[in-house]
Coordinates of C-alpha atoms and ligand atoms in Angstrom, one line a residue:
M1 CA -70.7 6.2 -58.3
S2 CA -70.5 2.6 -57.2
T3 CA -72.5 3.0 -53.9
P4 CA -75.1 0.3 -53.8
T5 CA -78.8 1.3 -53.2
P6 CA -79.2 1.3 -49.4
T7 CA -81.4 -1.4 -47.8
P8 CA -84.2 -0.3 -45.5
E9 CA -82.1 -1.3 -42.4
A10 CA -79.2 0.7 -43.7
L11 CA -81.4 3.7 -44.0
S12 CA -82.3 3.5 -40.4
T13 CA -78.8 2.9 -39.1
P14 CA -76.5 5.9 -39.1
D15 CA -73.3 5.5 -41.2
T16 CA -70.6 5.1 -38.7
R17 CA -67.8 4.5 -41.2
K18 CA -64.8 6.8 -40.9
S19 CA -64.2 9.4 -43.5
L20 CA -60.6 9.2 -44.7
V21 CA -60.7 12.8 -46.0
G22 CA -58.3 15.0 -44.1
M23 CA -56.8 12.2 -42.0
P24 CA -53.1 12.7 -41.3
R25 CA -50.7 10.0 -42.7
P26 CA -50.0 8.2 -39.4
E27 CA -53.7 7.7 -38.7
L28 CA -54.3 6.6 -42.3
A29 CA -51.6 4.0 -41.9
E30 CA -53.1 2.9 -38.6
F31 CA -56.5 2.6 -40.2
L32 CA -55.2 0.5 -43.1
R33 CA -53.5 -1.8 -40.7
S34 CA -56.7 -2.1 -38.7
I35 CA -58.6 -3.4 -41.8
G36 CA -55.9 -6.0 -42.5
V37 CA -53.6 -4.4 -45.0
P38 CA -50.2 -6.2 -44.6
D39 CA -47.4 -4.1 -43.1
K40 CA -45.3 -4.2 -46.2
E41 CA -48.0 -2.6 -48.3
I42 CA -49.0 0.2 -45.9
R43 CA -46.6 2.9 -47.2
M44 CA -47.6 2.3 -50.8
R45 CA -51.3 2.2 -50.1
V46 CA -51.1 5.4 -48.0
S47 CA -49.4 7.1 -51.0
Q48 CA -52.0 5.9 -53.4
L49 CA -54.9 7.0 -51.3
W50 CA -53.1 10.3 -50.7
Q51 CA -52.8 11.0 -54.4
W52 CA -56.4 10.1 -55.1
I53 CA -57.8 12.2 -52.3
Y54 CA -55.7 15.3 -52.5
V55 CA -54.3 15.5 -56.0
R56 CA -57.2 14.0 -58.0
G57 CA -60.1 15.0 -55.6
A58 CA -61.5 11.5 -55.6
S59 CA -64.8 11.1 -53.8
D60 CA -65.4 7.4 -54.3
F61 CA -63.0 4.4 -53.8
S62 CA -64.1 3.0 -57.2
E63 CA -62.2 5.8 -58.9
M64 CA -59.0 4.5 -57.5
T65 CA -58.0 2.4 -60.5
N66 CA -54.6 1.4 -59.3
V67 CA -55.9 0.1 -56.0
A68 CA -56.7 -3.6 -55.9
R69 CA -60.5 -4.5 -56.2
A70 CA -60.4 -6.6 -53.0
L71 CA -59.2 -3.5 -51.2
H72 CA -61.9 -1.3 -52.7
A73 CA -64.5 -3.5 -51.0
K74 CA -62.7 -3.5 -47.7
L75 CA -62.4 0.3 -47.8
D76 CA -66.1 0.7 -48.7
E77 CA -67.0 -1.5 -45.8
H78 CA -65.1 0.4 -43.2
A79 CA -64.6 3.9 -44.5
T80 CA -65.9 6.7 -46.8
L81 CA -64.6 9.7 -48.6
N82 CA -67.4 11.9 -47.3
R83 CA -66.9 15.6 -47.3
P84 CA -68.6 17.9 -44.8
E85 CA -72.3 18.5 -45.7
V86 CA -73.4 22.1 -46.6
V87 CA -76.0 23.3 -44.1
R88 CA -76.1 26.6 -45.8
E89 CA -74.2 28.5 -48.6
Q90 CA -74.4 32.2 -48.9
V91 CA -72.8 34.2 -51.7
S92 CA -72.0 37.8 -51.2
K93 CA -72.3 40.5 -53.9
D94 CA -68.5 40.7 -53.9
G95 CA -68.1 36.9 -54.6
T96 CA -67.3 36.0 -51.0
R97 CA -68.9 32.7 -50.1
K98 CA -69.8 31.6 -46.6
W99 CA -70.6 28.0 -45.9
V100 CA -72.0 26.5 -42.7
L101 CA -70.6 23.0 -42.8
R102 CA -71.6 19.9 -40.9
M103 CA -68.8 17.4 -40.4
P104 CA -69.3 13.7 -41.0
S105 CA -70.3 12.1 -37.8
K106 CA -67.6 10.5 -35.7
G107 CA -69.8 7.8 -34.3
P108 CA -73.3 7.0 -33.1
H109 CA -73.3 9.8 -30.5
D110 CA -71.9 12.5 -32.6
K111 CA -74.1 14.6 -34.8
G112 CA -71.1 16.1 -36.6
A113 CA -69.6 19.5 -35.7
E114 CA -71.0 22.6 -37.4
V115 CA -68.5 25.2 -38.4
E116 CA -68.2 28.1 -40.8
C117 CA -65.7 28.5 -43.6
V118 CA -65.3 31.5 -45.9
Y119 CA -63.9 31.8 -49.4
I120 CA -62.6 35.2 -50.5
P121 CA -61.7 35.4 -54.2
E122 CA -59.4 38.2 -55.3
R123 CA -57.7 39.0 -58.6
D124 CA -54.5 37.2 -57.8
R125 CA -55.5 34.7 -55.1
G126 CA -58.2 32.8 -53.5
T127 CA -58.2 32.8 -49.7
L128 CA -59.9 30.2 -47.6
C129 CA -60.6 31.1 -44.1
V130 CA -61.0 28.0 -42.0
S131 CA -62.2 27.3 -38.5
S132 CA -60.2 25.5 -35.8
Q133 CA -62.8 25.2 -33.1
V134 CA -66.5 25.2 -32.8
G135 CA -67.0 28.6 -31.1
C136 CA -64.2 30.1 -29.0
T137 CA -63.5 30.2 -25.3
L138 CA -61.6 33.5 -25.3
N139 CA -64.4 36.1 -25.2
C140 CA -62.7 39.0 -26.9
S141 CA -65.2 41.7 -26.3
F142 CA -65.6 42.8 -29.9
C143 CA -65.9 39.3 -31.4
H144 CA -69.1 37.5 -32.2
T145 CA -67.5 34.1 -32.2
G146 CA -66.5 34.5 -28.6
T147 CA -70.2 34.7 -27.6
Q148 CA -71.0 31.2 -28.8
K149 CA -71.6 28.8 -26.0
L150 CA -70.8 25.4 -27.4
V151 CA -67.0 25.0 -27.8
R152 CA -64.8 22.1 -28.9
N153 CA -61.6 21.7 -30.8
L154 CA -61.9 20.4 -34.3
E155 CA -59.8 17.4 -35.2
A156 CA -57.1 17.7 -37.9
W157 CA -59.3 15.9 -40.5
E158 CA -62.2 18.3 -39.7
I159 CA -59.9 21.2 -40.5
V160 CA -58.5 19.7 -43.6
S161 CA -61.9 18.6 -44.9
Q162 CA -63.0 22.3 -45.0
V163 CA -60.3 22.8 -47.6
V164 CA -61.1 19.7 -49.5
F165 CA -64.8 20.7 -49.5
A166 CA -64.0 24.2 -50.8
R167 CA -61.7 22.9 -53.6
D168 CA -64.5 20.5 -54.6
R169 CA -67.1 23.2 -54.6
L170 CA -65.0 25.5 -56.6
G171 CA -63.7 22.9 -59.1
D172 CA -60.1 23.5 -57.9
Y173 CA -58.8 20.2 -59.2
H174 CA -56.8 19.8 -62.3
G175 CA -59.1 19.0 -65.3
R176 CA -62.4 19.6 -63.4
T177 CA -64.3 22.7 -64.4
P178 CA -65.6 25.1 -61.8
P179 CA -69.3 25.0 -61.2
E180 CA -71.4 27.6 -63.0
G181 CA -71.4 31.0 -61.4
A182 CA -68.2 30.3 -59.3
F183 CA -66.4 33.6 -58.8
V184 CA -62.8 32.6 -58.8
P185 CA -59.4 34.4 -59.2
N186 CA -58.9 35.3 -62.8
D187 CA -55.2 35.0 -63.2
G188 CA -55.3 31.3 -64.0
G189 CA -53.9 30.3 -60.6
R190 CA -55.3 27.9 -58.1
Y191 CA -58.7 28.8 -56.8
V192 CA -57.7 28.2 -53.3
S193 CA -54.2 29.4 -53.1
N194 CA -54.0 30.7 -49.5
I195 CA -55.3 29.3 -46.2
V196 CA -55.9 31.5 -43.2
F197 CA -56.8 30.2 -39.7
M198 CA -59.1 33.2 -39.1
G199 CA -62.4 31.4 -38.9
M200 CA -64.1 30.3 -35.7
G201 CA -61.8 29.5 -32.8
E202 CA -58.4 30.1 -31.4
P203 CA -56.0 27.9 -33.4
L204 CA -53.3 27.8 -30.8
Y205 CA -55.8 26.3 -28.3
A206 CA -56.3 23.4 -30.8
Y207 CA -52.5 23.3 -31.3
D208 CA -51.9 19.6 -31.9
E209 CA -54.8 19.4 -34.4
V210 CA -53.8 22.6 -36.2
R211 CA -50.2 21.4 -36.5
A212 CA -51.3 18.0 -37.9
A213 CA -53.7 19.8 -40.3
I214 CA -50.9 22.1 -41.6
G215 CA -48.8 18.9 -42.1
V216 CA -51.5 17.5 -44.4
L217 CA -52.1 20.8 -46.3
T218 CA -48.4 21.4 -47.0
D219 CA -47.6 17.7 -47.7
P220 CA -45.4 17.7 -50.9
D221 CA -47.2 14.7 -52.4
G222 CA -50.7 16.1 -51.7
M223 CA -52.2 19.5 -51.8
Q224 CA -48.8 21.2 -51.6
F225 CA -49.8 24.5 -50.1
S226 CA -46.6 26.5 -49.5
K227 CA -46.0 27.2 -45.8
R228 CA -45.8 30.8 -46.6
K229 CA -49.4 30.7 -47.8
V230 CA -50.8 29.2 -44.6
T231 CA -51.3 31.8 -42.0
V232 CA -52.2 31.1 -38.4
S233 CA -53.9 34.0 -36.6
T234 CA -53.7 34.0 -32.8
S235 CA -54.9 36.3 -30.0
G236 CA -51.5 35.6 -28.4
V237 CA -51.1 32.2 -26.8
V238 CA -47.4 32.8 -26.2
P239 CA -46.0 29.3 -25.5
E240 CA -47.7 27.9 -28.6
I241 CA -46.3 30.7 -30.8
Y242 CA -42.8 29.3 -30.1
R243 CA -43.9 25.8 -30.9
L244 CA -45.7 26.9 -34.1
G245 CA -42.6 28.4 -35.5
E246 CA -40.4 25.4 -34.7
D247 CA -42.9 22.8 -35.8
T248 CA -44.6 24.2 -38.9
G249 CA -42.9 27.3 -40.3
A250 CA -46.4 28.7 -41.1
A251 CA -46.9 32.4 -41.4
L252 CA -48.0 34.2 -38.2
A253 CA -50.7 36.8 -37.6
I254 CA -51.2 38.4 -34.2
S255 CA -54.5 39.9 -33.1
L256 CA -53.0 42.8 -31.3
H257 CA -55.8 45.5 -31.3
A258 CA -54.3 47.6 -28.4
T259 CA -50.9 49.0 -27.6
N260 CA -51.2 49.0 -23.8
D261 CA -52.0 46.2 -21.3
A262 CA -54.9 48.1 -19.6
L263 CA -56.9 48.3 -22.9
R264 CA -55.8 44.9 -24.3
D265 CA -56.9 43.2 -21.1
V266 CA -60.4 44.4 -21.9
L267 CA -60.4 43.8 -25.7
V268 CA -58.4 40.5 -25.7
P269 CA -58.7 39.1 -22.2
I270 CA -56.0 36.5 -22.8
N271 CA -53.6 39.4 -22.4
K272 CA -54.0 39.1 -18.7
K273 CA -52.2 35.8 -18.9
Y274 CA -49.7 36.7 -21.6
P275 CA -49.2 40.5 -21.5
I276 CA -47.9 42.6 -24.5
K277 CA -44.3 42.4 -23.5
E278 CA -44.2 38.6 -23.5
L279 CA -46.2 38.5 -26.7
M280 CA -43.8 40.9 -28.5
K281 CA -40.8 38.8 -27.3
A282 CA -42.3 35.7 -28.8
C283 CA -42.9 37.6 -32.1
A284 CA -39.4 38.9 -32.2
D285 CA -38.1 35.3 -31.8
Y286 CA -40.6 33.7 -34.1
S287 CA -38.3 31.3 -35.9
G288 CA -37.8 32.0 -39.5
A289 CA -39.1 35.5 -39.2
S290 CA -37.3 37.7 -41.7
N291 CA -38.0 40.7 -43.8
A292 CA -39.4 38.5 -46.5
R293 CA -41.7 36.7 -44.0
R294 CA -43.1 39.4 -41.9
I295 CA -45.5 38.9 -39.0
T296 CA -48.9 40.4 -39.6
F297 CA -50.4 42.5 -36.8
E298 CA -54.1 42.8 -36.9
Y299 CA -55.6 45.9 -35.4
V300 CA -59.4 46.2 -35.4
M301 CA -60.5 49.9 -35.6
L302 CA -62.9 50.7 -32.8
K303 CA -64.3 54.2 -32.7
G304 CA -63.1 56.2 -29.7
V305 CA -61.5 53.1 -28.1
N306 CA -58.2 52.3 -29.8
D307 CA -58.1 54.6 -32.9
S308 CA -56.3 57.8 -31.8
L309 CA -53.2 59.0 -33.6
A310 CA -51.3 58.7 -30.3
E311 CA -52.1 55.0 -30.4
A312 CA -51.0 54.8 -34.0
R313 CA -47.6 56.2 -32.9
A314 CA -47.5 53.8 -29.9
L315 CA -48.1 51.0 -32.3
T316 CA -45.1 51.8 -34.4
R317 CA -42.9 52.1 -31.3
L318 CA -44.1 48.8 -30.1
L319 CA -43.3 47.0 -33.3
R320 CA -39.7 48.3 -33.5
G321 CA -37.4 45.4 -33.9
V322 CA -40.1 43.0 -35.2
H323 CA -40.4 42.3 -38.9
A324 CA -44.0 43.4 -39.1
K325 CA -46.8 44.5 -41.3
I326 CA -50.0 45.9 -39.9
N327 CA -53.4 45.1 -41.1
L328 CA -56.1 47.6 -40.0
I329 CA -59.5 45.8 -39.9
P330 CA -62.5 48.0 -39.9
F331 CA -64.7 46.7 -37.1
N332 CA -67.5 44.5 -38.4
P333 CA -70.6 45.1 -36.3
W334 CA -72.9 42.3 -35.2
P335 CA -76.2 42.4 -33.4
G336 CA -75.9 43.4 -29.8
T337 CA -72.3 44.7 -29.9
I338 CA -71.4 47.8 -27.9
Y339 CA -68.6 48.9 -30.4
E340 CA -68.7 51.0 -33.5
C341 CA -66.3 51.0 -36.4
S342 CA -64.0 54.1 -36.6
D343 CA -64.8 56.7 -39.1
W344 CA -63.2 56.1 -42.5
D345 CA -61.2 59.4 -42.3
Q346 CA -59.8 58.4 -38.9
I347 CA -58.8 54.9 -40.3
E348 CA -56.9 56.6 -43.1
R349 CA -55.2 59.1 -40.8
F350 CA -54.2 56.2 -38.5
S351 CA -52.9 54.3 -41.5
D352 CA -50.9 57.4 -42.7
V353 CA -49.0 57.6 -39.3
I354 CA -48.0 53.9 -39.6
F355 CA -47.0 54.3 -43.3
E356 CA -44.8 57.3 -42.5
A357 CA -43.0 55.2 -39.9
G358 CA -42.1 52.8 -42.6
Y359 CA -44.6 50.0 -42.2
A360 CA -47.0 48.7 -44.7
S361 CA -50.5 49.1 -43.3
P362 CA -53.1 48.0 -45.7
I363 CA -56.7 48.6 -44.6
R364 CA -58.5 45.3 -45.0
T365 CA -61.4 45.8 -47.3
P366 CA -64.4 44.4 -45.6
R367 CA -65.6 41.3 -47.6
G368 CA -68.8 39.6 -47.4
R369 CA -70.4 42.0 -45.0
D370 CA -73.8 41.5 -46.4
I371 CA -73.7 37.8 -45.4
L372 CA -72.0 38.3 -42.0
A373 CA -68.9 36.5 -43.4
A374 CA -66.4 39.1 -42.3
C375 CA -63.8 38.6 -39.5
G376 CA -65.3 38.1 -36.1
Q377 CA -68.8 37.7 -37.3
L378 CA -68.8 34.0 -37.6
K379 CA -71.2 32.3 -35.3
S380 CA -73.3 29.6 -36.6
D381 CA -76.8 30.9 -37.2
T382 CA -78.0 27.3 -37.0
E383 CA -77.1 27.4 -33.3
K384 CA -79.1 30.6 -32.9
M385 CA -82.0 29.0 -34.8
R386 CA -81.9 26.0 -32.5
A387 CA -81.9 28.3 -29.5
R388 CA -84.9 30.1 -30.9
A389 CA -86.7 26.9 -31.5
R390 CA -86.0 25.8 -27.9
M391 CA -87.3 29.1 -26.6
M392 CA -90.5 28.7 -28.6
L393 CA -90.9 25.2 -27.3
E394 CA -90.4 26.3 -23.7
E395 CA -92.9 29.1 -24.2
Q396 CA -95.4 26.7 -25.5
L397 CA -94.8 24.3 -22.6
A398 CA -95.2 27.2 -20.1
L399 CA -98.4 28.2 -21.7
G400 CA -99.6 24.6 -21.4
T401 CA -100.1 24.2 -25.2
D402 CA -100.6 20.6 -26.1
Ligands
SAH501 N1 -58.9 33.5 -32.8 C1 -58.0 33.9 -33.7 C2 -58.4 33.8 -35.2 C3 -59.8 34.1 -35.5 S1 -60.4 35.8 -35.6 C4 -57.6 35.4 -33.4 O1 -58.3 36.0 -32.6 O2 -56.6 35.8 -34.0 C5 -59.7 36.6 -37.0 C6 -59.5 38.1 -36.8 O3 -60.7 38.8 -36.8 C7 -58.8 38.4 -35.5 O4 -57.8 39.4 -35.7 C8 -59.9 39.0 -34.7 O5 -59.5 39.8 -33.6 C9 -60.7 39.8 -35.7 N2 -62.0 40.1 -35.3 C10 -62.8 39.5 -34.4 N3 -64.0 40.1 -34.4 C11 -64.0 41.1 -35.3 C12 -65.0 42.1 -35.7 N4 -66.2 42.1 -35.2 N5 -64.6 42.9 -36.6 C13 -63.4 42.9 -37.2 N6 -62.4 42.0 -36.8 C14 -62.7 41.1 -35.9
SF4_502 FE1 -61.7 33.9 -30.1 FE2 -60.2 35.2 -32.0 FE3 -62.8 35.9 -31.5 FE4 -60.9 36.4 -29.6 S1 -61.1 37.3 -31.7 S2 -63.0 35.5 -29.2 S3 -59.6 34.6 -29.9 S4 -62.1 34.0 -32.3

């Protein structure tokens, strides 16, 4: 590392340099222009930085041996290659890892967004579940994330930097060995092979940022994720489903959870704006949809609410004409929820009905339940801890403690 020892003044002034990690190409070009890189060099410099950041996993400008020394100094002065910081890491018995990450600050008034990111290793793949927002505004009644107060969209670089962070942490760069104890797929493939936008937030409410992030992730000269291995899960923001298909070609997952509007209005309130019929039309039209690229319909199993066999049959009728696979998600409880997970026998019977109608209907094995890392359980504990600290402080003030 070439970073000089910070002076006392430097220690008291927050680092306001921009991190280039995750920054889409046009912004990177703009940044280089702003620090005086001549126009005719910009393309080449962007390509060099791109290679170093995404292919080699560089974390310091001094590693960039083919970049002129004078430029190193300029880059150091105005930018960093900072990754998000780990606020907490939890490792489940099944190898799932949940990280609470704090993003590099965007400036003097920004403390850096805190989001969660989950890594799920399997025999043949490693899936990284990324967040697109801090919290979520949509309030689906069975989802913990929806109860988080503070909400903002993440920027593209904040989304991509979750992936760069995870690849770092797992040693997923050519020639770098994984850290001790890392539980990674054992087929010799990439440790992070699939990305799913199923963390905190509604990705299609952060549409422009998610689209730009997918551009960086699938860039053929960078991390080279295949579009088929990037899946965007949405509660059903219909207009953006059309755009997503046209702009990115990413795989699509729909959080359906009910087969009639009356129930879906309660479980997934955005249904009042975009009812099931409109949603299904958007799915049928999803550009590029074919048998090989089926849309995944997620269906959370809620005891006595949406798990009858009549509903299983209704589900198969609803999906007629759409290239679909169904993913049954056992409900993951969280403190204070009014819902319960369906009984296992009922989930299997429900799954049989769907299977007999000719659909694949894998039951999603709950992963990382012991660390609240499963779908819909993401809500930053640090926020809760802060709330608790505030409450204690208020109590103390009310008691007149000095
Ligand atoms: N906002 C997006 C993506 C994030 S949620 C969406 O809703 O699609 C990822 C998946 O987990 C969604 O299908 C969501 O409905 C589901 N989910 C939310 N809370 C859950 C819970 N407590 N148990 C099981 N699945 C849940
Ligand atoms: Fe938001 Fe998705 Fe949770 Fe609904 S299920 S509140 S859309 S994160």
